[in-house]
Amino acid sequence: MRKHTATMPETRLSLSALPADLLREADQAALDASRDAGRRTIALLVTSPVILAGLEALLSRSPETGAVLQLDPDVLHTPYRRDSFDVLIVASEQWHLLEDAQDDRDRPLPPVLVVGDPVRDQGSASIGDLPSDGFLSLNDLSEHTLAGAIERTLAGEMPMPAVLARELLSMHRIHLPQAKARVTTLTPRENETLQLMASGMSNKQIARALTISTHGAKRLVGSVLAKFDAPNRTAAVVSAVNAGLV
């Protein structure tokens, strides 16, 4: 499968004619050069030519972005070294392909940003089992929103459109196998934070809504995640729904 590699803005390599082994070697060299220059390395797991071209065009405008590499759905990240990528952007249609990849301890997945409509493209029973650190709707896709979603994903804020948050909240059939069944007691402030998290607000938005500092909002979000023993915001919100707290 042809891979497209976009290197740092100063250079762009044309690698499509190289054999697969040399192609991966050149890809890795571009990834390493990007990291050495202090720029982000982005992996794309997207098969739609239109969406792929759009993402590459938007990423190329960001001064923070170095190498951008399209992954082969049949191979995913395995040919590349551990920690080769800062973020993996996956189209919701290909999201299910990460179910097995997330168990690869030798080459763990980077933070995963899902682009598209996962509720429409995935069965409700599988969404809770797939790796995700952020979501971005195609309807909202722009240079600004993509850059913001990447920033928030890397910061551990779990970006999510409000409409998706509402859809996930309505899907009581979602269960998280890793979530422990227990009674969770929240303070009034933590409960306010949970409700704002459920509406899709970022830490900064929660801080403004509660009239506190961003650091204080981050501390409250962390406290909510800890009380639900949740790895991310989605898991915490779904657990809260199952517990009848939202």
PDB file of C-alpha atoms in Angstrom:
ATOM      1  CA  MET A   1       0.000   0.000   0.000  1.00  0.00           C
ATOM      2  CA  ARG A   2       1.348   3.406  -0.897  1.00  0.00           C
ATOM      3  CA  LYS A   3       2.312   5.545   2.059  1.00  0.00           C
ATOM      4  CA  HIS A   4       2.542   9.305   1.964  1.00  0.00           C
ATOM      5  CA  THR A   5       5.145  10.973   4.122  1.00  0.00           C
ATOM      6  CA  ALA A   6       5.109  14.689   4.779  1.00  0.00           C
ATOM      7  CA  THR A   7       8.331  15.838   6.376  1.00  0.00           C
ATOM      8  CA  MET A   8       9.055  19.140   8.027  1.00  0.00           C
ATOM      9  CA  PRO A   9       7.930  22.256   6.145  1.00  0.00           C
ATOM     10  CA  GLU A  10      11.427  22.894   4.785  1.00  0.00           C
ATOM     11  CA  THR A  11      11.549  19.582   2.879  1.00  0.00           C
ATOM     12  CA  ARG A  12       9.134  17.093   1.380  1.00  0.00           C
ATOM     13  CA  LEU A  13      10.306  13.669   0.287  1.00  0.00           C
ATOM     14  CA  SER A  14       8.834  11.707  -2.593  1.00  0.00           C
ATOM     15  CA  LEU A  15       9.140   8.116  -1.404  1.00  0.00           C
ATOM     16  CA  SER A  16       6.350   6.243  -3.154  1.00  0.00           C
ATOM     17  CA  ALA A  17       8.682   4.461  -5.600  1.00  0.00           C
ATOM     18  CA  LEU A  18      10.861   2.898  -2.880  1.00  0.00           C
ATOM     19  CA  PRO A  19      10.583  -0.776  -1.852  1.00  0.00           C
ATOM     20  CA  ALA A  20       8.636  -1.358   1.359  1.00  0.00           C
ATOM     21  CA  ASP A  21      11.672  -1.916   3.600  1.00  0.00           C
ATOM     22  CA  LEU A  22      13.469   1.172   2.332  1.00  0.00           C
ATOM     23  CA  LEU A  23      10.238   3.128   2.536  1.00  0.00           C
ATOM     24  CA  ARG A  24       9.826   2.309   6.225  1.00  0.00           C
ATOM     25  CA  GLU A  25      13.487   3.164   6.821  1.00  0.00           C
ATOM     26  CA  ALA A  26      13.009   6.544   5.135  1.00  0.00           C
ATOM     27  CA  ASP A  27       9.775   7.087   7.066  1.00  0.00           C
ATOM     28  CA  GLN A  28      11.549   6.382  10.349  1.00  0.00           C
ATOM     29  CA  ALA A  29      14.333   8.775   9.393  1.00  0.00           C
ATOM     30  CA  ALA A  30      11.749  11.504   8.763  1.00  0.00           C
ATOM     31  CA  LEU A  31      10.087  10.775  12.102  1.00  0.00           C
ATOM     32  CA  ASP A  32      13.414  10.943  13.925  1.00  0.00           C
ATOM     33  CA  ALA A  33      14.363  14.182  12.184  1.00  0.00           C
ATOM     34  CA  SER A  34      11.028  15.707  13.146  1.00  0.00           C
ATOM     35  CA  ARG A  35      11.466  14.741  16.789  1.00  0.00           C
ATOM     36  CA  ASP A  36      15.068  15.998  16.846  1.00  0.00           C
ATOM     37  CA  ALA A  37      13.816  19.351  15.550  1.00  0.00           C
ATOM     38  CA  GLY A  38      11.317  19.577  18.406  1.00  0.00           C
ATOM     39  CA  ARG A  39       8.292  19.117  16.175  1.00  0.00           C
ATOM     40  CA  ARG A  40       5.432  16.676  16.578  1.00  0.00           C
ATOM     41  CA  THR A  41       5.192  13.435  14.674  1.00  0.00           C
ATOM     42  CA  ILE A  42       1.659  12.532  13.615  1.00  0.00           C
ATOM     43  CA  ALA A  43       0.361   9.173  12.394  1.00  0.00           C
ATOM     44  CA  LEU A  44      -2.801   8.969  10.295  1.00  0.00           C
ATOM     45  CA  LEU A  45      -4.973   5.849  10.095  1.00  0.00           C
ATOM     46  CA  VAL A  46      -7.407   7.084   7.460  1.00  0.00           C
ATOM     47  CA  THR A  47      -8.451   5.329   4.255  1.00  0.00           C
ATOM     48  CA  SER A  48     -10.745   7.994   2.779  1.00  0.00           C
ATOM     49  CA  PRO A  49      -8.660   9.977   0.236  1.00  0.00           C
ATOM     50  CA  VAL A  50     -10.745  13.102   0.841  1.00  0.00           C
ATOM     51  CA  ILE A  51     -10.408  13.054   4.636  1.00  0.00           C
ATOM     52  CA  LEU A  52      -6.735  12.092   4.382  1.00  0.00           C
ATOM     53  CA  ALA A  53      -5.938  14.969   2.026  1.00  0.00           C
ATOM     54  CA  GLY A  54      -7.824  17.394   4.258  1.00  0.00           C
ATOM     55  CA  LEU A  55      -5.996  16.325   7.397  1.00  0.00           C
ATOM     56  CA  GLU A  56      -2.603  16.466   5.709  1.00  0.00           C
ATOM     57  CA  ALA A  57      -3.336  19.952   4.363  1.00  0.00           C
ATOM     58  CA  LEU A  58      -4.408  21.237   7.788  1.00  0.00           C
ATOM     59  CA  LEU A  59      -1.460  19.635   9.561  1.00  0.00           C
ATOM     60  CA  SER A  60       1.002  21.073   7.055  1.00  0.00           C
ATOM     61  CA  ARG A  61      -0.031  24.591   8.119  1.00  0.00           C
ATOM     62  CA  SER A  62       0.897  24.009  11.736  1.00  0.00           C
ATOM     63  CA  PRO A  63       4.422  25.087  12.750  1.00  0.00           C
ATOM     64  CA  GLU A  64       4.258  22.484  15.534  1.00  0.00           C
ATOM     65  CA  THR A  65       3.913  19.606  13.062  1.00  0.00           C
ATOM     66  CA  GLY A  66       6.943  17.861  11.630  1.00  0.00           C
ATOM     67  CA  ALA A  67       6.463  14.442  10.043  1.00  0.00           C
ATOM     68  CA  VAL A  68       3.018  13.146   9.081  1.00  0.00           C
ATOM     69  CA  LEU A  69       2.799   9.483   8.126  1.00  0.00           C
ATOM     70  CA  GLN A  70      -0.105   7.473   6.771  1.00  0.00           C
ATOM     71  CA  LEU A  71      -0.246   4.033   8.378  1.00  0.00           C
ATOM     72  CA  ASP A  72      -1.109   0.868   6.529  1.00  0.00           C
ATOM     73  CA  PRO A  73      -4.335  -0.558   8.057  1.00  0.00           C
ATOM     74  CA  ASP A  74      -2.907  -4.066   7.676  1.00  0.00           C
ATOM     75  CA  VAL A  75       0.272  -3.259   9.577  1.00  0.00           C
ATOM     76  CA  LEU A  76      -0.579  -0.215  11.710  1.00  0.00           C
ATOM     77  CA  HIS A  77       2.293   1.063  13.842  1.00  0.00           C
ATOM     78  CA  THR A  78       4.298  -2.157  14.195  1.00  0.00           C
ATOM     79  CA  PRO A  79       7.073  -1.456  11.604  1.00  0.00           C
ATOM     80  CA  TYR A  80       8.117   1.689  13.453  1.00  0.00           C
ATOM     81  CA  ARG A  81      10.022   2.092  16.670  1.00  0.00           C
ATOM     82  CA  ARG A  82       8.435   2.538  20.070  1.00  0.00           C
ATOM     83  CA  ASP A  83       7.415   6.153  20.703  1.00  0.00           C
ATOM     84  CA  SER A  84       7.782   7.065  17.020  1.00  0.00           C
ATOM     85  CA  PHE A  85       4.561   9.104  17.081  1.00  0.00           C
ATOM     86  CA  ASP A  86       3.209  11.798  19.370  1.00  0.00           C
ATOM     87  CA  VAL A  87      -0.417  11.417  18.267  1.00  0.00           C
ATOM     88  CA  LEU A  88      -2.375   8.892  16.218  1.00  0.00           C
ATOM     89  CA  ILE A  89      -5.315  10.386  14.312  1.00  0.00           C
ATOM     90  CA  VAL A  90      -7.781   7.693  13.264  1.00  0.00           C
ATOM     91  CA  ALA A  91     -10.949   8.028  11.211  1.00  0.00           C
ATOM     92  CA  SER A  92     -13.962   6.663  13.057  1.00  0.00           C
ATOM     93  CA  GLU A  93     -14.457   4.103  10.259  1.00  0.00           C
ATOM     94  CA  GLN A  94     -11.005   2.630  10.988  1.00  0.00           C
ATOM     95  CA  TRP A  95     -11.203   3.009  14.780  1.00  0.00           C
ATOM     96  CA  HIS A  96     -12.122  -0.657  15.287  1.00  0.00           C
ATOM     97  CA  LEU A  97      -8.710  -1.653  13.874  1.00  0.00           C
ATOM     98  CA  LEU A  98      -7.076  -0.413  17.075  1.00  0.00           C
ATOM     99  CA  GLU A  99      -8.844  -2.936  19.289  1.00  0.00           C
ATOM    100  CA  ASP A 100      -6.001  -5.452  18.972  1.00  0.00           C
ATOM    101  CA  ALA A 101      -3.217  -2.879  18.548  1.00  0.00           C
ATOM    102  CA  GLN A 102      -3.895  -1.441  21.992  1.00  0.00           C
ATOM    103  CA  ASP A 103      -2.663  -4.699  23.549  1.00  0.00           C
ATOM    104  CA  ASP A 104       0.797  -4.451  21.954  1.00  0.00           C
ATOM    105  CA  ARG A 105       2.989  -3.774  24.969  1.00  0.00           C
ATOM    106  CA  ASP A 106       6.186  -3.628  22.920  1.00  0.00           C
ATOM    107  CA  ARG A 107       4.854  -0.766  20.800  1.00  0.00           C
ATOM    108  CA  PRO A 108       2.058   0.914  22.766  1.00  0.00           C
ATOM    109  CA  LEU A 109      -0.266   3.250  20.956  1.00  0.00           C
ATOM    110  CA  PRO A 110       0.336   6.989  21.280  1.00  0.00           C
ATOM    111  CA  PRO A 111      -2.581   9.217  22.329  1.00  0.00           C
ATOM    112  CA  VAL A 112      -5.476   8.498  19.955  1.00  0.00           C
ATOM    113  CA  LEU A 113      -7.598  11.276  18.435  1.00  0.00           C
ATOM    114  CA  VAL A 114     -10.728   9.944  16.702  1.00  0.00           C
ATOM    115  CA  VAL A 115     -12.027  12.037  13.792  1.00  0.00           C
ATOM    116  CA  GLY A 116     -15.568  11.467  12.550  1.00  0.00           C
ATOM    117  CA  ASP A 117     -18.791  10.124  14.029  1.00  0.00           C
ATOM    118  CA  PRO A 118     -17.964   7.102  16.228  1.00  0.00           C
ATOM    119  CA  VAL A 119     -21.569   6.655  17.371  1.00  0.00           C
ATOM    120  CA  ARG A 120     -22.695   6.219  13.764  1.00  0.00           C
ATOM    121  CA  ASP A 121     -19.669   4.228  12.573  1.00  0.00           C
ATOM    122  CA  GLN A 122     -19.245   1.910  15.557  1.00  0.00           C
ATOM    123  CA  GLY A 123     -21.619  -0.356  17.439  1.00  0.00           C
ATOM    124  CA  SER A 124     -22.497   0.922  20.892  1.00  0.00           C
ATOM    125  CA  ALA A 125     -21.180  -2.268  22.487  1.00  0.00           C
ATOM    126  CA  SER A 126     -17.663  -1.715  21.139  1.00  0.00           C
ATOM    127  CA  ILE A 127     -17.077   1.985  21.733  1.00  0.00           C
ATOM    128  CA  GLY A 128     -16.167   1.566  25.395  1.00  0.00           C
ATOM    129  CA  ASP A 129     -13.547  -1.052  24.508  1.00  0.00           C
ATOM    130  CA  LEU A 130     -11.657   1.029  21.934  1.00  0.00           C
ATOM    131  CA  PRO A 131      -8.706   3.286  22.800  1.00  0.00           C
ATOM    132  CA  SER A 132      -9.504   6.992  22.688  1.00  0.00           C
ATOM    133  CA  ASP A 133      -7.994  10.149  24.135  1.00  0.00           C
ATOM    134  CA  GLY A 134     -10.053  12.690  22.197  1.00  0.00           C
ATOM    135  CA  PHE A 135     -12.731  13.178  19.551  1.00  0.00           C
ATOM    136  CA  LEU A 136     -13.228  15.687  16.743  1.00  0.00           C
ATOM    137  CA  SER A 137     -16.252  15.916  14.467  1.00  0.00           C
ATOM    138  CA  LEU A 138     -15.680  16.196  10.726  1.00  0.00           C
ATOM    139  CA  ASN A 139     -18.291  18.941  10.696  1.00  0.00           C
ATOM    140  CA  ASP A 140     -16.082  20.976  13.017  1.00  0.00           C
ATOM    141  CA  LEU A 141     -12.778  20.158  11.299  1.00  0.00           C
ATOM    142  CA  SER A 142     -10.598  23.191  10.651  1.00  0.00           C
ATOM    143  CA  GLU A 143      -6.998  24.238  11.157  1.00  0.00           C
ATOM    144  CA  HIS A 144      -7.936  25.775  14.506  1.00  0.00           C
ATOM    145  CA  THR A 145     -10.074  22.924  15.846  1.00  0.00           C
ATOM    146  CA  LEU A 146      -7.589  20.255  14.750  1.00  0.00           C
ATOM    147  CA  ALA A 147      -4.677  22.040  16.404  1.00  0.00           C
ATOM    148  CA  GLY A 148      -6.759  22.569  19.538  1.00  0.00           C
ATOM    149  CA  ALA A 149      -7.864  18.935  19.677  1.00  0.00           C
ATOM    150  CA  ILE A 150      -4.258  17.750  19.343  1.00  0.00           C
ATOM    151  CA  GLU A 151      -3.133  20.117  22.113  1.00  0.00           C
ATOM    152  CA  ARG A 152      -5.882  19.003  24.450  1.00  0.00           C
ATOM    153  CA  THR A 153      -5.331  15.325  23.657  1.00  0.00           C
ATOM    154  CA  LEU A 154      -1.640  15.641  24.501  1.00  0.00           C
ATOM    155  CA  ALA A 155      -2.573  17.524  27.689  1.00  0.00           C
ATOM    156  CA  GLY A 156      -4.870  14.677  28.742  1.00  0.00           C
ATOM    157  CA  GLU A 157      -8.027  16.797  28.545  1.00  0.00           C
ATOM    158  CA  MET A 158     -10.096  14.382  26.380  1.00  0.00           C
ATOM    159  CA  PRO A 159     -11.607  16.853  23.858  1.00  0.00           C
ATOM    160  CA  MET A 160     -15.113  15.884  22.814  1.00  0.00           C
ATOM    161  CA  PRO A 161     -17.891  17.719  20.915  1.00  0.00           C
ATOM    162  CA  ALA A 162     -20.900  18.403  23.135  1.00  0.00           C
ATOM    163  CA  VAL A 163     -23.204  16.559  20.721  1.00  0.00           C
ATOM    164  CA  LEU A 164     -21.058  13.419  21.023  1.00  0.00           C
ATOM    165  CA  ALA A 165     -21.055  13.691  24.817  1.00  0.00           C
ATOM    166  CA  ARG A 166     -24.854  13.797  24.789  1.00  0.00           C
ATOM    167  CA  GLU A 167     -25.048  10.794  22.441  1.00  0.00           C
ATOM    168  CA  LEU A 168     -22.694   8.781  24.623  1.00  0.00           C
ATOM    169  CA  LEU A 169     -24.675   9.707  27.719  1.00  0.00           C
ATOM    170  CA  SER A 170     -27.855   8.386  26.112  1.00  0.00           C
ATOM    171  CA  MET A 171     -26.246   5.036  25.277  1.00  0.00           C
ATOM    172  CA  HIS A 172     -26.712   3.191  28.575  1.00  0.00           C
ATOM    173  CA  ARG A 173     -25.777  -0.032  26.854  1.00  0.00           C
ATOM    174  CA  ILE A 174     -22.092   0.983  26.863  1.00  0.00           C
ATOM    175  CA  HIS A 175     -20.149  -0.875  29.534  1.00  0.00           C
ATOM    176  CA  LEU A 176     -16.486  -0.512  30.426  1.00  0.00           C
ATOM    177  CA  PRO A 177     -14.997  -3.883  31.435  1.00  0.00           C
ATOM    178  CA  GLN A 178     -12.119  -2.158  33.228  1.00  0.00           C
ATOM    179  CA  ALA A 179     -14.430  -0.070  35.422  1.00  0.00           C
ATOM    180  CA  LYS A 180     -14.907  -1.404  38.940  1.00  0.00           C
ATOM    181  CA  ALA A 181     -18.414  -1.697  40.348  1.00  0.00           C
ATOM    182  CA  ARG A 182     -18.420   0.455  43.469  1.00  0.00           C
ATOM    183  CA  VAL A 183     -20.274   3.290  45.135  1.00  0.00           C
ATOM    184  CA  THR A 184     -18.742   6.633  44.188  1.00  0.00           C
ATOM    185  CA  THR A 185     -19.321   9.644  46.417  1.00  0.00           C
ATOM    186  CA  LEU A 186     -18.495  13.055  45.001  1.00  0.00           C
ATOM    187  CA  THR A 187     -18.195  16.374  46.758  1.00  0.00           C
ATOM    188  CA  PRO A 188     -20.559  19.112  45.493  1.00  0.00           C
ATOM    189  CA  ARG A 189     -17.671  20.701  43.587  1.00  0.00           C
ATOM    190  CA  GLU A 190     -16.660  17.382  42.030  1.00  0.00           C
ATOM    191  CA  ASN A 191     -20.263  16.769  41.010  1.00  0.00           C
ATOM    192  CA  GLU A 192     -20.384  20.161  39.289  1.00  0.00           C
ATOM    193  CA  THR A 193     -17.155  19.256  37.514  1.00  0.00           C
ATOM    194  CA  LEU A 194     -18.593  15.913  36.414  1.00  0.00           C
ATOM    195  CA  GLN A 195     -21.659  17.574  34.886  1.00  0.00           C
ATOM    196  CA  LEU A 196     -19.442  20.013  32.974  1.00  0.00           C
ATOM    197  CA  MET A 197     -17.202  17.153  31.813  1.00  0.00           C
ATOM    198  CA  ALA A 198     -20.315  15.374  30.557  1.00  0.00           C
ATOM    199  CA  SER A 199     -21.196  18.417  28.455  1.00  0.00           C
ATOM    200  CA  GLY A 200     -17.821  18.177  26.717  1.00  0.00           C
ATOM    201  CA  MET A 201     -16.094  21.132  28.380  1.00  0.00           C
ATOM    202  CA  SER A 202     -12.306  21.403  28.471  1.00  0.00           C
ATOM    203  CA  ASN A 203     -10.359  22.206  31.644  1.00  0.00           C
ATOM    204  CA  LYS A 204     -10.230  25.882  30.684  1.00  0.00           C
ATOM    205  CA  GLN A 205     -13.983  25.975  30.081  1.00  0.00           C
ATOM    206  CA  ILE A 206     -14.627  24.230  33.398  1.00  0.00           C
ATOM    207  CA  ALA A 207     -12.376  26.755  35.119  1.00  0.00           C
ATOM    208  CA  ARG A 208     -14.369  29.646  33.664  1.00  0.00           C
ATOM    209  CA  ALA A 209     -17.697  28.024  34.536  1.00  0.00           C
ATOM    210  CA  LEU A 210     -16.633  27.421  38.144  1.00  0.00           C
ATOM    211  CA  THR A 211     -14.700  30.699  38.414  1.00  0.00           C
ATOM    212  CA  ILE A 212     -11.499  28.961  39.428  1.00  0.00           C
ATOM    213  CA  SER A 213      -8.021  28.607  37.963  1.00  0.00           C
ATOM    214  CA  THR A 214      -7.221  26.141  35.193  1.00  0.00           C
ATOM    215  CA  HIS A 215      -4.957  24.346  37.645  1.00  0.00           C
ATOM    216  CA  GLY A 216      -7.864  24.028  40.054  1.00  0.00           C
ATOM    217  CA  ALA A 217     -10.103  22.651  37.301  1.00  0.00           C
ATOM    218  CA  LYS A 218      -7.445  20.147  36.315  1.00  0.00           C
ATOM    219  CA  ARG A 219      -7.177  19.031  39.942  1.00  0.00           C
ATOM    220  CA  LEU A 220     -10.954  18.565  40.187  1.00  0.00           C
ATOM    221  CA  VAL A 221     -11.076  16.581  36.934  1.00  0.00           C
ATOM    222  CA  GLY A 222      -8.255  14.383  38.191  1.00  0.00           C
ATOM    223  CA  SER A 223     -10.151  13.805  41.429  1.00  0.00           C
ATOM    224  CA  VAL A 224     -13.276  12.748  39.511  1.00  0.00           C
ATOM    225  CA  LEU A 225     -11.251  10.341  37.343  1.00  0.00           C
ATOM    226  CA  ALA A 226      -9.623   8.857  40.434  1.00  0.00           C
ATOM    227  CA  LYS A 227     -12.938   8.302  42.223  1.00  0.00           C
ATOM    228  CA  PHE A 228     -14.310   6.436  39.199  1.00  0.00           C
ATOM    229  CA  ASP A 229     -11.003   4.634  38.699  1.00  0.00           C
ATOM    230  CA  ALA A 230     -11.310   5.846  35.104  1.00  0.00           C
ATOM    231  CA  PRO A 231      -8.423   6.179  32.613  1.00  0.00           C
ATOM    232  CA  ASN A 232     -10.056   9.099  30.774  1.00  0.00           C
ATOM    233  CA  ARG A 233     -13.042  11.426  30.708  1.00  0.00           C
ATOM    234  CA  THR A 234     -15.216   9.211  28.527  1.00  0.00           C
ATOM    235  CA  ALA A 235     -14.798   6.289  30.917  1.00  0.00           C
ATOM    236  CA  ALA A 236     -15.635   8.502  33.894  1.00  0.00           C
ATOM    237  CA  VAL A 237     -18.759   9.941  32.264  1.00  0.00           C
ATOM    238  CA  VAL A 238     -20.017   6.522  31.129  1.00  0.00           C
ATOM    239  CA  SER A 239     -19.395   5.122  34.622  1.00  0.00           C
ATOM    240  CA  ALA A 240     -21.294   8.083  36.065  1.00  0.00           C
ATOM    241  CA  VAL A 241     -24.215   7.359  33.741  1.00  0.00           C
ATOM    242  CA  ASN A 242     -24.250   3.711  34.793  1.00  0.00           C
ATOM    243  CA  ALA A 243     -24.175   4.821  38.439  1.00  0.00           C
ATOM    244  CA  GLY A 244     -27.056   7.244  37.863  1.00  0.00           C
ATOM    245  CA  LEU A 245     -24.980  10.307  38.746  1.00  0.00           C
ATOM    246  CA  VAL A 246     -25.504  12.072  35.410  1.00  0.00           C
TER     247      VAL A 246
END
